[in-house]
mmCIF file of C-alpha atoms and ligand atoms in Angstrom:
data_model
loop_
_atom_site.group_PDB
_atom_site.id
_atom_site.type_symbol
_atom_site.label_atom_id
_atom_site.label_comp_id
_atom_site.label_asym_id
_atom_site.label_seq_id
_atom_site.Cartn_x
_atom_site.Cartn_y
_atom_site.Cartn_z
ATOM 1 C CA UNK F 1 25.105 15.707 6.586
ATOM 2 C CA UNK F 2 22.016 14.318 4.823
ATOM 3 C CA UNK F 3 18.536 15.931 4.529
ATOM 4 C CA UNK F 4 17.365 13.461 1.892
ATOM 5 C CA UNK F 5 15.545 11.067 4.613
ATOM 6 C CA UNK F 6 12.833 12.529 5.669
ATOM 7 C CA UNK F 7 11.513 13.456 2.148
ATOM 8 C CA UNK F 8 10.243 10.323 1.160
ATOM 9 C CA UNK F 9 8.554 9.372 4.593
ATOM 10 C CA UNK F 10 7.066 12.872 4.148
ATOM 11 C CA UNK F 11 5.345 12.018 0.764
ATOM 12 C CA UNK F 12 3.938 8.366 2.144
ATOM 13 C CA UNK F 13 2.584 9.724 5.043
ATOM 14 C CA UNK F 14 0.306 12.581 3.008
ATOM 15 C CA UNK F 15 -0.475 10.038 0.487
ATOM 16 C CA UNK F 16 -1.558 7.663 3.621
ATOM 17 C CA UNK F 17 -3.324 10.905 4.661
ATOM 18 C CA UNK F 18 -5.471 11.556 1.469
ATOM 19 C CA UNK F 19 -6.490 7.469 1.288
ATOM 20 C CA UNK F 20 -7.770 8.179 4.640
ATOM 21 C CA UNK F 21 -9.994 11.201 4.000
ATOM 22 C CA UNK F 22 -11.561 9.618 1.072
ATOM 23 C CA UNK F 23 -11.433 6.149 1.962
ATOM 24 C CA UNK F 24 -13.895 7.116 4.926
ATOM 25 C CA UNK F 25 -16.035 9.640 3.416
ATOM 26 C CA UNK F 26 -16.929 7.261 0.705
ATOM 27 C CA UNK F 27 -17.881 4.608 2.367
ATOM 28 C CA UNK F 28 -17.489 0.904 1.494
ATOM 29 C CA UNK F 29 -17.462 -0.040 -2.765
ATOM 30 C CA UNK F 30 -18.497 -2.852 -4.246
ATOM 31 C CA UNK F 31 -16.003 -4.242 -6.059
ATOM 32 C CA UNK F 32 -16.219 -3.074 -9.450
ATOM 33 C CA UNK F 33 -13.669 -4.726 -11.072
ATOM 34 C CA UNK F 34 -14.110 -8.300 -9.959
ATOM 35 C CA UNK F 35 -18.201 -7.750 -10.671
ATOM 36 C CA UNK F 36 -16.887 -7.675 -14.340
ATOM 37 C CA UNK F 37 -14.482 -10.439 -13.905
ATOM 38 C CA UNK F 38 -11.973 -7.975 -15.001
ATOM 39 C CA UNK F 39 -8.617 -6.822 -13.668
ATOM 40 C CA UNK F 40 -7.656 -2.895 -13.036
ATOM 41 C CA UNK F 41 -5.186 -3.103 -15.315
ATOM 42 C CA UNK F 42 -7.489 -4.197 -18.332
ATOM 43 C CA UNK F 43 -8.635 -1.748 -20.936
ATOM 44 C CA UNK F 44 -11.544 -0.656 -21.771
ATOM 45 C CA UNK F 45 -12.230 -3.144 -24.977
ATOM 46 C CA UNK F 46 -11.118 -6.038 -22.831
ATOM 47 C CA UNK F 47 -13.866 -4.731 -19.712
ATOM 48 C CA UNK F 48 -16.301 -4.012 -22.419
ATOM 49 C CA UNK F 49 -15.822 -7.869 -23.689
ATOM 50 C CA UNK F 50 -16.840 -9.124 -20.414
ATOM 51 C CA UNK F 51 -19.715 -6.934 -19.507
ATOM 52 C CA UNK F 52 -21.542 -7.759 -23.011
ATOM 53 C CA UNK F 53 -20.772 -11.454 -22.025
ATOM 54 C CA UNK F 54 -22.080 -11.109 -17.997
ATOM 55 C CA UNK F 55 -25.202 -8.805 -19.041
ATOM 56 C CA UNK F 56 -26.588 -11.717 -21.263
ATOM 57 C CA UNK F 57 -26.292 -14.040 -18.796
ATOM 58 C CA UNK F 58 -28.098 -12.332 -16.227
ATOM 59 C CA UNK F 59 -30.487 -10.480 -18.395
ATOM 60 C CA UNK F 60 -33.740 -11.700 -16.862
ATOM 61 C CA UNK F 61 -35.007 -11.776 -20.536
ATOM 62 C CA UNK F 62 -32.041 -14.910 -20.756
ATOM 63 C CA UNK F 63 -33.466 -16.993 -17.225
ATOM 64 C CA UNK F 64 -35.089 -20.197 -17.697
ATOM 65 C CA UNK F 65 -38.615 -20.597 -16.472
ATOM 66 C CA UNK F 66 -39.149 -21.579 -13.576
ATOM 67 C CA UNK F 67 -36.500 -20.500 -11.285
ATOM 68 C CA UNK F 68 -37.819 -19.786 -7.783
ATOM 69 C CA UNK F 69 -38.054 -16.262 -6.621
ATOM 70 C CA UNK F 70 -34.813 -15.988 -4.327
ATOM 71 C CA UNK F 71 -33.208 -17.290 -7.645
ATOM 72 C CA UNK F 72 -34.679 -14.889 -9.633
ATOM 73 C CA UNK F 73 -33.852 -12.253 -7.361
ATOM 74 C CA UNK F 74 -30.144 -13.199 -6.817
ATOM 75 C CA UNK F 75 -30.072 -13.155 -10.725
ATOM 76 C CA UNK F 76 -31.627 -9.778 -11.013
ATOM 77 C CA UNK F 77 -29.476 -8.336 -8.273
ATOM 78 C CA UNK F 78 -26.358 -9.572 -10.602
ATOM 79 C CA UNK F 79 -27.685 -8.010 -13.077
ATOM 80 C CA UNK F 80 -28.081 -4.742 -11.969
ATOM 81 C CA UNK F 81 -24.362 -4.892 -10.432
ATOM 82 C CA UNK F 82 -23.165 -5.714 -13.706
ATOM 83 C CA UNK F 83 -24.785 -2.796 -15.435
ATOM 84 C CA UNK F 84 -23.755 -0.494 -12.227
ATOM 85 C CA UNK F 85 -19.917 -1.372 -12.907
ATOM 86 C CA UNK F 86 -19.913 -1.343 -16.649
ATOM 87 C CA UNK F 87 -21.648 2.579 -15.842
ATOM 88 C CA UNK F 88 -18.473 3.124 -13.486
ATOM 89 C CA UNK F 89 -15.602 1.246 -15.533
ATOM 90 C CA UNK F 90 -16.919 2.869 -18.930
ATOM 91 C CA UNK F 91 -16.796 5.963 -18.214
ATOM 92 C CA UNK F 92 -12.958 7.329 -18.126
ATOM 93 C CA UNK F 93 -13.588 10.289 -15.356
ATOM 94 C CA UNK F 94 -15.357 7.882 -13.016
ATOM 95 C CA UNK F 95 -13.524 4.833 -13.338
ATOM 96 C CA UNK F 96 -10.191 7.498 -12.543
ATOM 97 C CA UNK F 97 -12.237 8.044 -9.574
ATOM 98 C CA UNK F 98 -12.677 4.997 -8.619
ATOM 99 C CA UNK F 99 -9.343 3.938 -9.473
ATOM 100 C CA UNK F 100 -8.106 6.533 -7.010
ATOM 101 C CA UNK F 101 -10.432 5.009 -4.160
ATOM 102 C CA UNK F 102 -9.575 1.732 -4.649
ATOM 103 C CA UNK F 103 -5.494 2.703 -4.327
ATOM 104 C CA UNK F 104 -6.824 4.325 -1.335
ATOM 105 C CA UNK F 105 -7.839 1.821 0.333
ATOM 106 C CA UNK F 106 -5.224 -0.574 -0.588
ATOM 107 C CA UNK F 107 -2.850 1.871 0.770
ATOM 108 C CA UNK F 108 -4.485 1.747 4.178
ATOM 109 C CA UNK F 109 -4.126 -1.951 4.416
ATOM 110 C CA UNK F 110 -0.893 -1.906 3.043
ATOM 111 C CA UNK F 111 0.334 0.313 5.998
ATOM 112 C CA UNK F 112 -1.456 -1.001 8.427
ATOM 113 C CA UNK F 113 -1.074 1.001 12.482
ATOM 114 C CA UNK F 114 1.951 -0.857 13.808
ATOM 115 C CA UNK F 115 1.846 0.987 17.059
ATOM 116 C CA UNK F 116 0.455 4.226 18.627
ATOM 117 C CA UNK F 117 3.736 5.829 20.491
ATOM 118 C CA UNK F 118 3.930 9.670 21.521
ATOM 119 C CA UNK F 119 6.685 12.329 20.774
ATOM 120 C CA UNK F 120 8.658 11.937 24.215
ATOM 121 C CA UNK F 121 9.165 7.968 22.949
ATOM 122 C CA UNK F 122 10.817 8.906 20.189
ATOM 123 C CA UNK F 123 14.607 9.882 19.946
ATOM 124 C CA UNK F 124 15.171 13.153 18.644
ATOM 125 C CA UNK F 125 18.054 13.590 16.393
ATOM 126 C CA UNK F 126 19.579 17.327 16.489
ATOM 127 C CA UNK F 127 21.309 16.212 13.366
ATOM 128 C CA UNK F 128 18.632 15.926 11.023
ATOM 129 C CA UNK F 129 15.993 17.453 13.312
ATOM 130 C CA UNK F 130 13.921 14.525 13.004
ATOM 131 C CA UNK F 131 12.429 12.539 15.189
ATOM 132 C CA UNK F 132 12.915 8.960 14.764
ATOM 133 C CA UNK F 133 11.575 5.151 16.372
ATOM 134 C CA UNK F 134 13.008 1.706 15.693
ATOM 135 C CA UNK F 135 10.521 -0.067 13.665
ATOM 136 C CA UNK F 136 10.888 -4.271 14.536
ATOM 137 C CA UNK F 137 12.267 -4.718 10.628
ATOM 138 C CA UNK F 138 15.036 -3.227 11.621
ATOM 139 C CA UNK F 139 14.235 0.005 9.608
ATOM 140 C CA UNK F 140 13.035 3.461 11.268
ATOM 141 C CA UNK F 141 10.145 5.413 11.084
ATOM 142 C CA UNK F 142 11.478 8.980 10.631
ATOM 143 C CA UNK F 143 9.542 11.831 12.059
ATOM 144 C CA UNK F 144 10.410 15.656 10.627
ATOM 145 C CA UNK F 145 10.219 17.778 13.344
ATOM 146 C CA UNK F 146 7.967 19.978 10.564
ATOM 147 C CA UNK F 147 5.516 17.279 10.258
ATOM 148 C CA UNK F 148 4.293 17.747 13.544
ATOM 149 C CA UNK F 149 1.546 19.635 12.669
ATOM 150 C CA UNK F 150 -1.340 17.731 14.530
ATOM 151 C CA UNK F 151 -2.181 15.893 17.257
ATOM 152 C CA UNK F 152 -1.730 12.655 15.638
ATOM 153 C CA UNK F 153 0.511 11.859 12.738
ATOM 154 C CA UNK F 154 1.757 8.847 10.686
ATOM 155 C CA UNK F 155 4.391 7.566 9.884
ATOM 156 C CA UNK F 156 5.923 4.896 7.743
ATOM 157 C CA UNK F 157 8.120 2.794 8.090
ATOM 158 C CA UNK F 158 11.694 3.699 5.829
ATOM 159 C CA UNK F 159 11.902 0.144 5.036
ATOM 160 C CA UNK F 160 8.993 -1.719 5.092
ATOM 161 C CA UNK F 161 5.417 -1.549 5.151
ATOM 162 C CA UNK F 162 4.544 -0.945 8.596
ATOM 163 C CA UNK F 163 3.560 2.529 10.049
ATOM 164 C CA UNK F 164 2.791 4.055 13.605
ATOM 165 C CA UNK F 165 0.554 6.806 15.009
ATOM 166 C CA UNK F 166 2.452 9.432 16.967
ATOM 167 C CA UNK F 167 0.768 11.461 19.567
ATOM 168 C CA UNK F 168 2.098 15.091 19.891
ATOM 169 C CA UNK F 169 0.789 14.945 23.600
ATOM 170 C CA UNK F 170 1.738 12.918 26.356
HETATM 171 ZN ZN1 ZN H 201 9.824 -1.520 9.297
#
């Protein structure tokens, strides 16, 4: 008998959990990264490169004359972006931080809400103790009967990338 299953469901799910909490109390980013050009994975001389080479060229000190004022303005708001992100990204505790929303939210889109089912649709295996639900991969969202702490818990998918909610109640 195996009790290796639910293990690695468990640890998705709380991860899921935690890009949840922070994801919403944070509110939407801007997009640091892609402000600077740059990718996550760059380091810091390589982000450092191209914020000295964006800051020039929206410096207002660098506009030609006579740009009109929504011009100016779009410029300017650049600008300040650029600086904003190069603030973020250059500092190592901050850009950690932000490193750790941004795989937040990517881990909320990349388990997107398949389905909301409750408990009593799910087959309970006495074997493992575990509730578990046929996911339409083929795979099965496994449910440890421990896990069902609160009202609403989810749960990925053992084989893909799918998850559901599960209601406790009916
Ligand atoms: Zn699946």
């Amino acid at each position: 008998m195996s009790l290796q299953l639910p293990t690695y469901s468990r640890v998705k799910m709380n991860m899921f959990g935690v890009g949840r909490i922070m994801a919403d109390s944070n509110g939407p980013q801007k997009d640091w990264y892609s402000i600077l050009s740059a990718n996550p994975s760059d380091d810091i001389q390589e982000i450092k490169q191209k914020y000295q080479k964006l800051i020039l060229v929206f410096h207002p000190d660098k506009q030609r004359p006579g740009l009109s004022g929504g011009e100016a303005e779009h410029l300017l708001q650049k600008f300040i972006d650029v600086d904003q992100a190069w603030k973020i990204l250059s500092d190592e505790r901050s850009r950690k931080e932000y490193d750790l929303q941004l795989r937040a939210c990517e881990l909320k889109q990349s388990w997107p809400v398949d389905a909301h089912v409750t408990l009593d649709e799910m087959n309970w295996n006495a074997d493992t103790e575990c509730y578990t639900y046929s996911c339409r991969c083929g795979g099965e969202f496994i449910l440890d009967q421990e896990d069902i702490q609160e009202a609403e818990t989810v749960v990925c998918c053992d084989s893909c990338s799918l998850s559901i909610e599960v209601q406790k109640v009916t």
